Short mmCIF file of C-alpha atoms and ligand atoms in Angstrom, two decimals:
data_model
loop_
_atom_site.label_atom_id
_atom_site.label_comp_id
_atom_site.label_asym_id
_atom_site.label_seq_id
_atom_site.Cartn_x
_atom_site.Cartn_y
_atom_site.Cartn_z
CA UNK A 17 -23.75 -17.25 12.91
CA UNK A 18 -20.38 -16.39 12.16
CA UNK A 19 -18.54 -13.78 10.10
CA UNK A 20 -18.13 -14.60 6.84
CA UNK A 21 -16.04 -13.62 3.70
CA UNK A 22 -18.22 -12.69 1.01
CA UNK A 23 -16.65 -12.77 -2.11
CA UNK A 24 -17.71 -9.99 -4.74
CA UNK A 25 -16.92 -10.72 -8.12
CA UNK A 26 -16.56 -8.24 -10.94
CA UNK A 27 -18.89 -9.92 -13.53
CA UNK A 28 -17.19 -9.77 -17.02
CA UNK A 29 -18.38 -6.99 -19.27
CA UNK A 30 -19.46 -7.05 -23.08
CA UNK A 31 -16.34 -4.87 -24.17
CA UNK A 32 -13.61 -7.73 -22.85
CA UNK A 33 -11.13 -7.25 -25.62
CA UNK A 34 -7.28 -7.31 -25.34
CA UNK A 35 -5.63 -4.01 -25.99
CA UNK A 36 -2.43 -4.29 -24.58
CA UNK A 37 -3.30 -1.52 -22.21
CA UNK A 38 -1.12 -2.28 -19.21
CA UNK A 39 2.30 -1.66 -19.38
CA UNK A 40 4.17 -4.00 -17.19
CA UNK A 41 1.56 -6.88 -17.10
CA UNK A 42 3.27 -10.09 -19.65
CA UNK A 43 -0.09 -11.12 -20.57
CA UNK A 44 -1.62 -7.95 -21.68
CA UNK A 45 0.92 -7.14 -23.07
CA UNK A 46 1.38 -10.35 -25.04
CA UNK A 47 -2.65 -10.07 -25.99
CA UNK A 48 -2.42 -7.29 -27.37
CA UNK A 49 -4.59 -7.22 -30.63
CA UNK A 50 -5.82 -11.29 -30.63
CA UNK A 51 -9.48 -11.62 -30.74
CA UNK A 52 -10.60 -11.76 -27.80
CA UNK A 53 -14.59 -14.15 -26.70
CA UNK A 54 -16.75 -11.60 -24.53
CA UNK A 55 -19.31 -13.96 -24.04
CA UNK A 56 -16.89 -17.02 -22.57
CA UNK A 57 -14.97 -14.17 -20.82
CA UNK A 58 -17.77 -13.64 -18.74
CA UNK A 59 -19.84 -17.50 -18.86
CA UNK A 60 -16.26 -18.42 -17.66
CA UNK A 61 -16.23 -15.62 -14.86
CA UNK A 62 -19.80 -16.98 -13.43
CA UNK A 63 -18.77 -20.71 -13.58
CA UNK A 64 -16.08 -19.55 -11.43
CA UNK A 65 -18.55 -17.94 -8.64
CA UNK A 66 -20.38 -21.01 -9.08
CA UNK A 67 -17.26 -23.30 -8.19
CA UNK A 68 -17.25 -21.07 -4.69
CA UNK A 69 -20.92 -20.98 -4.29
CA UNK A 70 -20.71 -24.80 -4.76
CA UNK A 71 -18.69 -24.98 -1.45
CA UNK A 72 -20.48 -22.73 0.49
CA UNK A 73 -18.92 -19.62 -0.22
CA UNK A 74 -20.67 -16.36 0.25
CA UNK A 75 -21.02 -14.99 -3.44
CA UNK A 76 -21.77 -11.68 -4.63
CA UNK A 77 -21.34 -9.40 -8.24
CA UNK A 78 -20.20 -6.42 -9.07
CA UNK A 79 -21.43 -5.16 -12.40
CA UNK A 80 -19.35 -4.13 -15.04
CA UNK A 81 -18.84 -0.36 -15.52
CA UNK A 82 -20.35 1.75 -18.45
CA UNK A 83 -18.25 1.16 -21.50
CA UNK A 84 -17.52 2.91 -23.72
CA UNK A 85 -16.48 5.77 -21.02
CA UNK A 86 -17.35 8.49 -23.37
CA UNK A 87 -15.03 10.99 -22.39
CA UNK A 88 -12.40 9.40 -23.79
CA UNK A 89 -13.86 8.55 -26.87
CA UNK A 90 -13.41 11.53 -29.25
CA UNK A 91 -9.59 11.53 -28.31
CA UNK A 92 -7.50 9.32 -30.50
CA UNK A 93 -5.13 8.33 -27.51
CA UNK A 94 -7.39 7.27 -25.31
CA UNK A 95 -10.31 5.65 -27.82
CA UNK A 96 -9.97 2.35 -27.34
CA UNK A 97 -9.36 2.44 -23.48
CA UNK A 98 -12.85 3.61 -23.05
CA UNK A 99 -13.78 0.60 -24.25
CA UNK A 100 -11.89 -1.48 -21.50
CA UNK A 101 -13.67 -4.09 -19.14
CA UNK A 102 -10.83 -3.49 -16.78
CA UNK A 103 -13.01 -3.23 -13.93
CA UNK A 104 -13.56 -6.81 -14.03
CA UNK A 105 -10.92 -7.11 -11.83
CA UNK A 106 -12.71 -6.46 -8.85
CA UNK A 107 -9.35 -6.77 -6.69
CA UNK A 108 -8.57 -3.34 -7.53
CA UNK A 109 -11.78 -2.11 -6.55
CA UNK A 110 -10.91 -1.22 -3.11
CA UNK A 111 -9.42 -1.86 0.27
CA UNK A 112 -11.72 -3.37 3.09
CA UNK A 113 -11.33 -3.61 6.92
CA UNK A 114 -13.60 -5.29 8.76
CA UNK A 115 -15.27 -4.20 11.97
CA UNK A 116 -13.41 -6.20 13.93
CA UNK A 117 -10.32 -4.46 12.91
CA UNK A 118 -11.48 -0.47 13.18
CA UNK A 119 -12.07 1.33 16.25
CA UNK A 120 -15.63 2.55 15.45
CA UNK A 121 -17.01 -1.00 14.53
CA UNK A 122 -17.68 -0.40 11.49
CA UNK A 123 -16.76 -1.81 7.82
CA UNK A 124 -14.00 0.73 5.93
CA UNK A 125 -13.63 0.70 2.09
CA UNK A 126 -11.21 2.92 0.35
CA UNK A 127 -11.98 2.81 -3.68
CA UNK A 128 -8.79 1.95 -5.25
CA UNK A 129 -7.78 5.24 -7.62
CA UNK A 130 -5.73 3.37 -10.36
CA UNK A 131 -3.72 5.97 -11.27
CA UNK A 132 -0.90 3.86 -13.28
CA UNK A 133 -2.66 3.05 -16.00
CA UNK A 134 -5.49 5.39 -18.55
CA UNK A 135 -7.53 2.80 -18.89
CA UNK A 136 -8.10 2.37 -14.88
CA UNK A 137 -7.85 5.81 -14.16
CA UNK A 138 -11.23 6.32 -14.58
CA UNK A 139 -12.98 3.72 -12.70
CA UNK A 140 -12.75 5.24 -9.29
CA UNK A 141 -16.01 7.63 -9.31
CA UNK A 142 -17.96 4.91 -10.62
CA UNK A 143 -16.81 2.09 -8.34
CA UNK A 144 -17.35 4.89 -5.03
CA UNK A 145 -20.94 5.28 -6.10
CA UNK A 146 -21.56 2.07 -6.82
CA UNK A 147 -19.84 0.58 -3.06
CA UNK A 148 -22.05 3.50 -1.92
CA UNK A 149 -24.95 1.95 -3.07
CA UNK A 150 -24.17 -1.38 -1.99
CA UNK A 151 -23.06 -0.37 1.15
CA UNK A 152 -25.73 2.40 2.20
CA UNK A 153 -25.93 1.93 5.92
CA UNK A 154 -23.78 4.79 7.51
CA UNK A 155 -24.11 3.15 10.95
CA UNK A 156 -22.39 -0.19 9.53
CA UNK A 157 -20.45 1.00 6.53
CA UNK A 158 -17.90 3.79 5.67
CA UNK A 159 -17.19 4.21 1.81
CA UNK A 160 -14.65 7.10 1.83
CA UNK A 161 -13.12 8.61 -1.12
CA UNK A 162 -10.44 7.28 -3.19
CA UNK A 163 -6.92 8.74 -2.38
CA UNK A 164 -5.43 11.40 -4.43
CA UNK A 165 -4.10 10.95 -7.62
CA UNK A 166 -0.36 11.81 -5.89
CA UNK A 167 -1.06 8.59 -4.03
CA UNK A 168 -0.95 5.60 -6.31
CA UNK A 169 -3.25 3.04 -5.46
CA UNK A 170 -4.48 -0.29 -6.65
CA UNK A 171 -6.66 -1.79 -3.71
CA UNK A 172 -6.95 -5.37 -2.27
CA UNK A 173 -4.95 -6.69 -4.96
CA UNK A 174 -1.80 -5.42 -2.75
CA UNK A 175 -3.35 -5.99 0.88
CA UNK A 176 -3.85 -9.12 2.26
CA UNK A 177 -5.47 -9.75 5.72
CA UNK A 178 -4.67 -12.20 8.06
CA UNK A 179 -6.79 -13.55 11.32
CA UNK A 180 -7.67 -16.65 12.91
CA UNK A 181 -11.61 -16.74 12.30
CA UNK A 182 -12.92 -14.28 10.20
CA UNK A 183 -14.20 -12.36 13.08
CA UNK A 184 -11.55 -11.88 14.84
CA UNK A 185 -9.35 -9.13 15.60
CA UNK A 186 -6.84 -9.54 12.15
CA UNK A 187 -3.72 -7.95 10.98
CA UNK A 188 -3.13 -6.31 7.36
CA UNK A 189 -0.81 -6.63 5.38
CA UNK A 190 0.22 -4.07 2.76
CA UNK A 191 2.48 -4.82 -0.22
CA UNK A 192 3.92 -1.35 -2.10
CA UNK A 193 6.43 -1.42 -5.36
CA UNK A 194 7.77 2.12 -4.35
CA UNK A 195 8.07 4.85 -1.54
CA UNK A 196 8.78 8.55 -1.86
CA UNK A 197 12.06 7.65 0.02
CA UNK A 198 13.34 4.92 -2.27
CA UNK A 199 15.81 5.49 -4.83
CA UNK A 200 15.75 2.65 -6.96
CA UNK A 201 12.62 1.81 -9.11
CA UNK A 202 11.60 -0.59 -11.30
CA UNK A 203 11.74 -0.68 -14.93
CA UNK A 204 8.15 -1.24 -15.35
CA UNK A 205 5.80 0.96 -13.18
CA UNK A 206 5.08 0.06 -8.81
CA UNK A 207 1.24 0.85 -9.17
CA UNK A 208 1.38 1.03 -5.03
CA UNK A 209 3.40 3.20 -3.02
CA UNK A 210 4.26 3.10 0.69
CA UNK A 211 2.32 6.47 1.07
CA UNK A 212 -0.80 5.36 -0.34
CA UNK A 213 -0.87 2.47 2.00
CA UNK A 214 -0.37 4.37 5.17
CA UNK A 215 -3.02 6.45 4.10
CA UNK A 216 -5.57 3.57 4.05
CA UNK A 217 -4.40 2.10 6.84
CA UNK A 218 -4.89 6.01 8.89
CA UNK A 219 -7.90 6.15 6.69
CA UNK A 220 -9.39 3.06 8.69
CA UNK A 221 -8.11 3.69 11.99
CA UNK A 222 -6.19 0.58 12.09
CA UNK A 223 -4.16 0.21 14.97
CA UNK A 224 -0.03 0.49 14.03
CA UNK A 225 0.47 -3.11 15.65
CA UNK A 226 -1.98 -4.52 13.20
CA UNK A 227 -1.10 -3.39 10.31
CA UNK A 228 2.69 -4.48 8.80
CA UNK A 229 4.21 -2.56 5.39
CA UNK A 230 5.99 -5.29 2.89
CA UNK A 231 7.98 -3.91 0.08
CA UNK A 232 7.52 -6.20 -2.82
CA UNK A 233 11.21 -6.48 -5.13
CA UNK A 234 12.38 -4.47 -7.91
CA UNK A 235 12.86 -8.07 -9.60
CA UNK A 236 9.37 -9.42 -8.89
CA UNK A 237 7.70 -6.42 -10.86
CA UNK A 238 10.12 -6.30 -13.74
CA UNK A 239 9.32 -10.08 -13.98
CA UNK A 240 5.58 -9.35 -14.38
CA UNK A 241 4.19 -8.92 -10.37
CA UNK A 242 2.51 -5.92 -11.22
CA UNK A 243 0.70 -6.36 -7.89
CA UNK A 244 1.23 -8.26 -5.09
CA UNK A 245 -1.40 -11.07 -5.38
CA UNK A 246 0.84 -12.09 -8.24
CA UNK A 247 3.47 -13.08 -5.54
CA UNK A 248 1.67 -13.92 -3.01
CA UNK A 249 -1.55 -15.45 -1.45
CA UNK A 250 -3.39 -15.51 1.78
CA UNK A 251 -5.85 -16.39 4.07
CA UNK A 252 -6.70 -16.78 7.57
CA UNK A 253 -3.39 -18.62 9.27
CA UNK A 254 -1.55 -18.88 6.08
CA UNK A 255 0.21 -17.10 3.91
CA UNK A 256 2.07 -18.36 0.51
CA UNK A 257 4.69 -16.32 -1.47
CA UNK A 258 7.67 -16.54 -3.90
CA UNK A 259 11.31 -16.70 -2.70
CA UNK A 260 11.55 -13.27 -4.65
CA UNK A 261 8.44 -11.70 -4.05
CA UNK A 262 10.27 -9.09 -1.38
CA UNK A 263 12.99 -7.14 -0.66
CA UNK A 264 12.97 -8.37 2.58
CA UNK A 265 12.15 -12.27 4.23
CA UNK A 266 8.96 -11.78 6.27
CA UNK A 267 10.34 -12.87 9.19
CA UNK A 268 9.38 -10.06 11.26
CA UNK A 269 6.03 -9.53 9.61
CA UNK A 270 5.45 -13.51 10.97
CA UNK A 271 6.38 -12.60 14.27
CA UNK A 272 4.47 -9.64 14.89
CA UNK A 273 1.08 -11.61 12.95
CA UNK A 274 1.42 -14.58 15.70
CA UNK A 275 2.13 -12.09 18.52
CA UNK A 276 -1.36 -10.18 17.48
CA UNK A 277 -3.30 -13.15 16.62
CA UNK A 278 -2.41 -15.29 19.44
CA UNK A 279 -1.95 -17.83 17.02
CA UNK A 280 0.55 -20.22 15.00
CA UNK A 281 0.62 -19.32 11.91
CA UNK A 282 1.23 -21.38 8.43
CA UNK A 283 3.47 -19.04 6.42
CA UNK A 284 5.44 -20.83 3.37
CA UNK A 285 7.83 -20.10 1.14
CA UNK A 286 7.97 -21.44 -2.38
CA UNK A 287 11.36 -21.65 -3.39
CA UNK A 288 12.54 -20.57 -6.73
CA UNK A 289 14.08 -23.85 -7.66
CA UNK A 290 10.30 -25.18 -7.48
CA UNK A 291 9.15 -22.88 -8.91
CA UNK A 292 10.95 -19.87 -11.22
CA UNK A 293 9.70 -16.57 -10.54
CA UNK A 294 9.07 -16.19 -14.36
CA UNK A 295 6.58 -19.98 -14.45
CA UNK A 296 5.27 -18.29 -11.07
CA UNK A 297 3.89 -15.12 -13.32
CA UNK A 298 2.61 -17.85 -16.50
CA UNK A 299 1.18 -20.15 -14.73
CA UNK A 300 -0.51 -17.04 -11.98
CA UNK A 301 0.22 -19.92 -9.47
CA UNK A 302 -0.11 -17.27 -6.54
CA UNK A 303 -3.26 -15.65 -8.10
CA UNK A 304 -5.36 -18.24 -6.38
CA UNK A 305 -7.77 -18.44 -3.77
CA UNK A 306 -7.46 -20.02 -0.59
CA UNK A 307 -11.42 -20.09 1.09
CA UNK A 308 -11.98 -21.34 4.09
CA UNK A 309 -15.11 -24.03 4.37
CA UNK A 310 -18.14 -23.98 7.31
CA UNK A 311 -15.41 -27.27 8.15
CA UNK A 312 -12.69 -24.86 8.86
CA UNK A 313 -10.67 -26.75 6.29
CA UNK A 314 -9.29 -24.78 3.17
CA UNK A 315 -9.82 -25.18 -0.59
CA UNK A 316 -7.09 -24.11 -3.34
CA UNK A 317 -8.86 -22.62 -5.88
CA UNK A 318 -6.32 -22.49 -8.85
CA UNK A 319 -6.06 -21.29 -12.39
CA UNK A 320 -6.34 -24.31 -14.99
CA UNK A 321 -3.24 -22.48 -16.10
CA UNK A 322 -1.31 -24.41 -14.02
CA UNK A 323 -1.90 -27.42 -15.30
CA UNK A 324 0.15 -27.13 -18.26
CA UNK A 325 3.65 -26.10 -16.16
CA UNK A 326 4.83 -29.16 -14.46
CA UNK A 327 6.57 -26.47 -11.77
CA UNK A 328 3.39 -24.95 -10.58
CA UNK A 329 2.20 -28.61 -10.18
CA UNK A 330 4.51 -29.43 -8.15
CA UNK A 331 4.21 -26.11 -5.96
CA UNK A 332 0.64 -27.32 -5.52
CA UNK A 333 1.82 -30.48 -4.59
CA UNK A 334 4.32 -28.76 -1.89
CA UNK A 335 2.03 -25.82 -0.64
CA UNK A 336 -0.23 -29.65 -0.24
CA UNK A 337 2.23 -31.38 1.59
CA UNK A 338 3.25 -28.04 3.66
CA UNK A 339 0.20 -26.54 4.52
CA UNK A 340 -2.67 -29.66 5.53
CA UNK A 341 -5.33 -27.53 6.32
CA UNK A 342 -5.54 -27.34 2.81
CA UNK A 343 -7.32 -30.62 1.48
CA UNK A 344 -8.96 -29.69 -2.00
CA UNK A 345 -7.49 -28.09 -5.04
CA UNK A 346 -10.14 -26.83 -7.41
CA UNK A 347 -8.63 -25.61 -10.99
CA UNK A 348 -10.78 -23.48 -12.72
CA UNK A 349 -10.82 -21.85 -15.74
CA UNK A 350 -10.62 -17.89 -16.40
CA UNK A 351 -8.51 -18.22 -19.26
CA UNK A 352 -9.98 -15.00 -21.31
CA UNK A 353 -9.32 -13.11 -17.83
CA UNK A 354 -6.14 -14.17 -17.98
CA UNK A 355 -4.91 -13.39 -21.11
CA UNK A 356 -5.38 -9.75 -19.42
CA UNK A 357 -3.52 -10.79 -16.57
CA UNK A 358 -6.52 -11.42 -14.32
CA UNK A 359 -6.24 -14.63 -12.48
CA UNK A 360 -9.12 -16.03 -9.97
CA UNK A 361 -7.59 -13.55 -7.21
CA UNK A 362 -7.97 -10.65 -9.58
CA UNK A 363 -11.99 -11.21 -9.88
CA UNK A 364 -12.69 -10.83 -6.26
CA UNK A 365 -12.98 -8.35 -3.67
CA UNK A 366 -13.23 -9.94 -0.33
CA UNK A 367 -15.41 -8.88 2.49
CA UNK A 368 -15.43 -9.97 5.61
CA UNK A 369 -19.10 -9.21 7.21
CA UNK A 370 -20.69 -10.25 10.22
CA UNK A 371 -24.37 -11.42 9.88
CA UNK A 372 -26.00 -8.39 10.22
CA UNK A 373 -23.97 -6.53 8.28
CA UNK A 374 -24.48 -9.27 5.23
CA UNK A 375 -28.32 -8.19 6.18
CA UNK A 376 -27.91 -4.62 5.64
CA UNK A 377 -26.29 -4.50 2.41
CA UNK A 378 -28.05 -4.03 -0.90
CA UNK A 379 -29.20 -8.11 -1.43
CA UNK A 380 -29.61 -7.70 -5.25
CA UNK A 381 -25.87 -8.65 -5.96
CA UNK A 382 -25.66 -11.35 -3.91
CA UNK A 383 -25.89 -14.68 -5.67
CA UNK A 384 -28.46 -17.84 -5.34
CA UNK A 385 -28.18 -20.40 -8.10
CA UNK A 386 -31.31 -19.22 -9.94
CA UNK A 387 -29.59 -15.66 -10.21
CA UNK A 388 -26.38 -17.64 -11.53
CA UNK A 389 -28.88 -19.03 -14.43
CA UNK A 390 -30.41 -15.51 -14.76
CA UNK A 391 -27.00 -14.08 -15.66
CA UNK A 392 -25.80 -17.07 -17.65
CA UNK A 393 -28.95 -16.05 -20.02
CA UNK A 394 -28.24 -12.45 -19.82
CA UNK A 395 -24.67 -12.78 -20.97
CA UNK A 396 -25.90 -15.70 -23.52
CA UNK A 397 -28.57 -12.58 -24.88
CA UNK A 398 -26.13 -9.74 -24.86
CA UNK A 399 -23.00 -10.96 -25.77
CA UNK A 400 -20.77 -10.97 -28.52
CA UNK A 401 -18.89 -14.14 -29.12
CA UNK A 402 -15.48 -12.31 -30.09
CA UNK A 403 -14.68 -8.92 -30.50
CA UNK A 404 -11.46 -7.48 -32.40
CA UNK A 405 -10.23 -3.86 -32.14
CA UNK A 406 -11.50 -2.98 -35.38
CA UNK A 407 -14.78 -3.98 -33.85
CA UNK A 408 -14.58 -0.98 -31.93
CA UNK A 409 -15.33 0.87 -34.44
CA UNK A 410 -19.19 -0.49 -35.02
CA UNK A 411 -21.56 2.37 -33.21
CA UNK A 412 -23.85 -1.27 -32.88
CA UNK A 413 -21.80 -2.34 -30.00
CA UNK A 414 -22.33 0.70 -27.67
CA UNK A 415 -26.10 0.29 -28.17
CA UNK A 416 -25.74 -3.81 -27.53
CA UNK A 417 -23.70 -2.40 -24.57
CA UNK A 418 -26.39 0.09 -23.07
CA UNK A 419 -28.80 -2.42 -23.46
CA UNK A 420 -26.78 -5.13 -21.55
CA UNK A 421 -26.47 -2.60 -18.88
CA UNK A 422 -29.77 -1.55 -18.86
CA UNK A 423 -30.69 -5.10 -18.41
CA UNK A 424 -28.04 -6.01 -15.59
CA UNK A 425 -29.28 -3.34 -13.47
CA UNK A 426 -32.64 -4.52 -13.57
CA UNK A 427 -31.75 -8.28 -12.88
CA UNK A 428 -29.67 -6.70 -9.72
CA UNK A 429 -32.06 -4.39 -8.59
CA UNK A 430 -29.69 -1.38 -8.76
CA UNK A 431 -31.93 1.17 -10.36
CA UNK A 432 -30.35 3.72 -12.75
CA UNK A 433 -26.80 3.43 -11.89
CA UNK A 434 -25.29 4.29 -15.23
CA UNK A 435 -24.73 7.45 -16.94
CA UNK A 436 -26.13 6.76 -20.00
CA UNK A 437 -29.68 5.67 -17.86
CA UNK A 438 -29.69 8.93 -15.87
CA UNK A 439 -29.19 11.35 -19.52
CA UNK A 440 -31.82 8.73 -21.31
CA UNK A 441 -34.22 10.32 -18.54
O1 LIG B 3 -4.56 -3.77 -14.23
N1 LIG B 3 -5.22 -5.90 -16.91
C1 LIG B 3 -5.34 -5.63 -15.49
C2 LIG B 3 -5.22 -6.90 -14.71
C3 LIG B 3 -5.49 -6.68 -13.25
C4 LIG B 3 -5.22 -7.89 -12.44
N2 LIG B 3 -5.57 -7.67 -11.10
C5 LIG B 3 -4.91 -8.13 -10.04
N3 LIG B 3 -3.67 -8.61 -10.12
N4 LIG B 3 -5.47 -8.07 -8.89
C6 LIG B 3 -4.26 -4.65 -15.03
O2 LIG B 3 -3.11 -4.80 -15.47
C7 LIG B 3 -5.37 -5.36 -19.27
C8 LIG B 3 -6.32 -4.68 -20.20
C9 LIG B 3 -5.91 -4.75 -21.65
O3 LIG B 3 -4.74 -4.86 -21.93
O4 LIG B 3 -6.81 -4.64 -22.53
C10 LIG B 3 -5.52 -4.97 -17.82
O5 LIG B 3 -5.91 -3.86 -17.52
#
């Protein structure tokens, strides 16, 4: 056997509602208020790890923080972001390098700190425990500490690594919005910074040939690419991105990946005339996944979104055409993530593990189809088929909330992970 990439889903929590919260993200921002459907939110989110399990993708969860965070709650600012399922997006968890990549063999994770925005800001301590947990073997597994708050970070959602098999030596690619050198920023805030990147990259003991800095345009963020995997998509030998993702082509970044990887790589640019940057960020054409099959051939798995702009259709059809290790598209549909901005991309960390390490972490999270069905009932039990922000308000919810929780951690063997299960004690 093989290394693998296991995907880890953030499974959908019972707060999903659409505040607005994140300044700089079009669809939050145009959410903000509607009524929003928990309990699809999060069927949808499953049927999605079902479309990959279905293929013979590696499939794990990551369950959804306590909510309402109650720090926030008796300050009128901040009230209804401690009732945000934010950490849904498990893209922003953290950034992973495989063994293969770090010179003491084992797997690093950084937890992403999420400074930018108040609602985010707060899931770093949980998420560290909760990798901790997952990932308990010190001989296999380093969890470190987030970065400092000085060092603006938003995890794999701005990293992309590439190799040839999943095992193999890769190189990483970081994507920042702003450096403590640059002068000119965006009008909306660069939720990565050149810094913060190094720092992971140092962090992991990657080597400085395999690791390449990308600064993503001025243009792409003010257009709504509030991270890179808005821009951009990769995996293995190919990489896909927007004429304007960068301030820079990636010619050199191509160069030095083939050099290190011994290998010809597929890298493609979609033009804007294809596809306008502004269709790009609708349609969250780049906020796919590309997963690579036992075959070695690639599936496209795309946002139903794009089916109703004609443009990303026919960037499919190209990035088809272009790229023909990709046979399959698969559209699926995340559409209550996405009115928060959270394409399929957004609801996955990726790690790569080799089979032993896949042994050593905690198996509750990972997914067989009768824990799919579990979960399906438990949101079906739970859940509350819409939720408005006056429903905020109703002290029921939190309790429906703690009791979710309570459940979840049960059905994923996680013990007391939550606050509210270590005071009940
Ligand atoms: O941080 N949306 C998230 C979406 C994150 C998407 N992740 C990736 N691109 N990887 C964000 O902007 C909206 C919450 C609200 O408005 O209620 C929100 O936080």
């Amino acid at each position: 056997m093989v290394s693998q990439e296991l995907n880890l889903d953030g499974l959908i929590g019972p707060t999903h509602f659409f505040g607005g919260l994140a300044y700089g993200n079009q669809a939050s921002m145009a959410h903000q208020n509607q009524v929003s459907h928990p309990k699809s939110a999060a069927i949808q989110g499953l049927q999605k790890m079902k479309v990959l399990m279905d293929l013979g993708i590696p499939q794990g969860v990551l369950p959804p923080h306590e909510r309402p965070y109650q720090p926030y709650l008796s300050d009128p600012e901040k009230r209804h972001h401690a009732f945000s399922a934010s950490s849904m997006w498990a893209a922003n968890a953290a950034t992973i390098s495989p063994s293969s990549d770090t010179p003491d063999s084992k797997v690093h994770i950084t937890p992403a700190n999420l400074q930018t925005c108040i609602h985010r800001r707060i899931e770093a301590p949980f998420t560290t425990d909760l990798l901790r947990t997952l990932f308990d073997d010190r001989d296999r597994f380093q969890v470190h500490e987030s970065l400092p708050a000085t060092l603006p970070d938003e995890g794999a959602a701005n990293h992309t690594r590439l190799c040839k098999q999943y095992g193999d030596r890769g190189i990483h690619l970081f994507v920042y919005g702003t450096s403590q050198s640059t002068s000119e920023h965006p009008s909306y805030p660069a939720r990565q910074s050149l810094e913060s990147s190094q720092a992971i990259a140092k962090q992991h003991g990657l080597s400085n040939e395999g690791v390449y800095m990308q600064q993503e345009s001025l243009k792409a963020i003010d257009s709504g690419g509030f991270h890179n995997d808005v821009v951009g998509v990769g995996n293995q030998t190919v990489y896909i991105y927007h004429e304007m993702a960068y301030t820079h082509p990636l010619t050199s970044f191509h160069s030095q990946a083939e050099t290190i990887l011994d290998a010809p790589l597929h890298f493609l640019m979609i033009p804007s005339e294809t596809l306008p940057l502004d269709i790009a960020i609708r349609s969250y054409f780049f906020n796919s996944q590309i997963v690579t099959l036992s075959s070695g051939k690639m599936v496209f798995i795309v946002p139903s979104d794009c089916l109703d702009y004609p443009e990303a259709l026919n960037a499919i059809a190209y990035t088809l055409s272009e790229i023909p290790i990709i046979q399959e598209v698969v559209y699926v549909d995340v559409r209550q993530s996405m009115q928060n901005g959270g394409g399929p991309a957004c609801l996955r960390l990726r790690v790569v593990l080799t089979p032993s390490e896949q042994a050593a972490m905690h198996q509750g999270v990972l997914l067989t189809n009768s824990k799919v069905d579990t979960l399906i009932q438990w949101v079906e039990t739970h859940y509350r088929e819409t939720l408005s922000i006056k429903d905020l308000e109703d002290p029921h919810l939190i309790e429906e909330t703690h009791r979710a929780l309570d459940s979840l951690s049960a059905i994923l063997g996680l013990g007391s992970i939550y606050p509210f299960q270590k005071s009940d004690s």
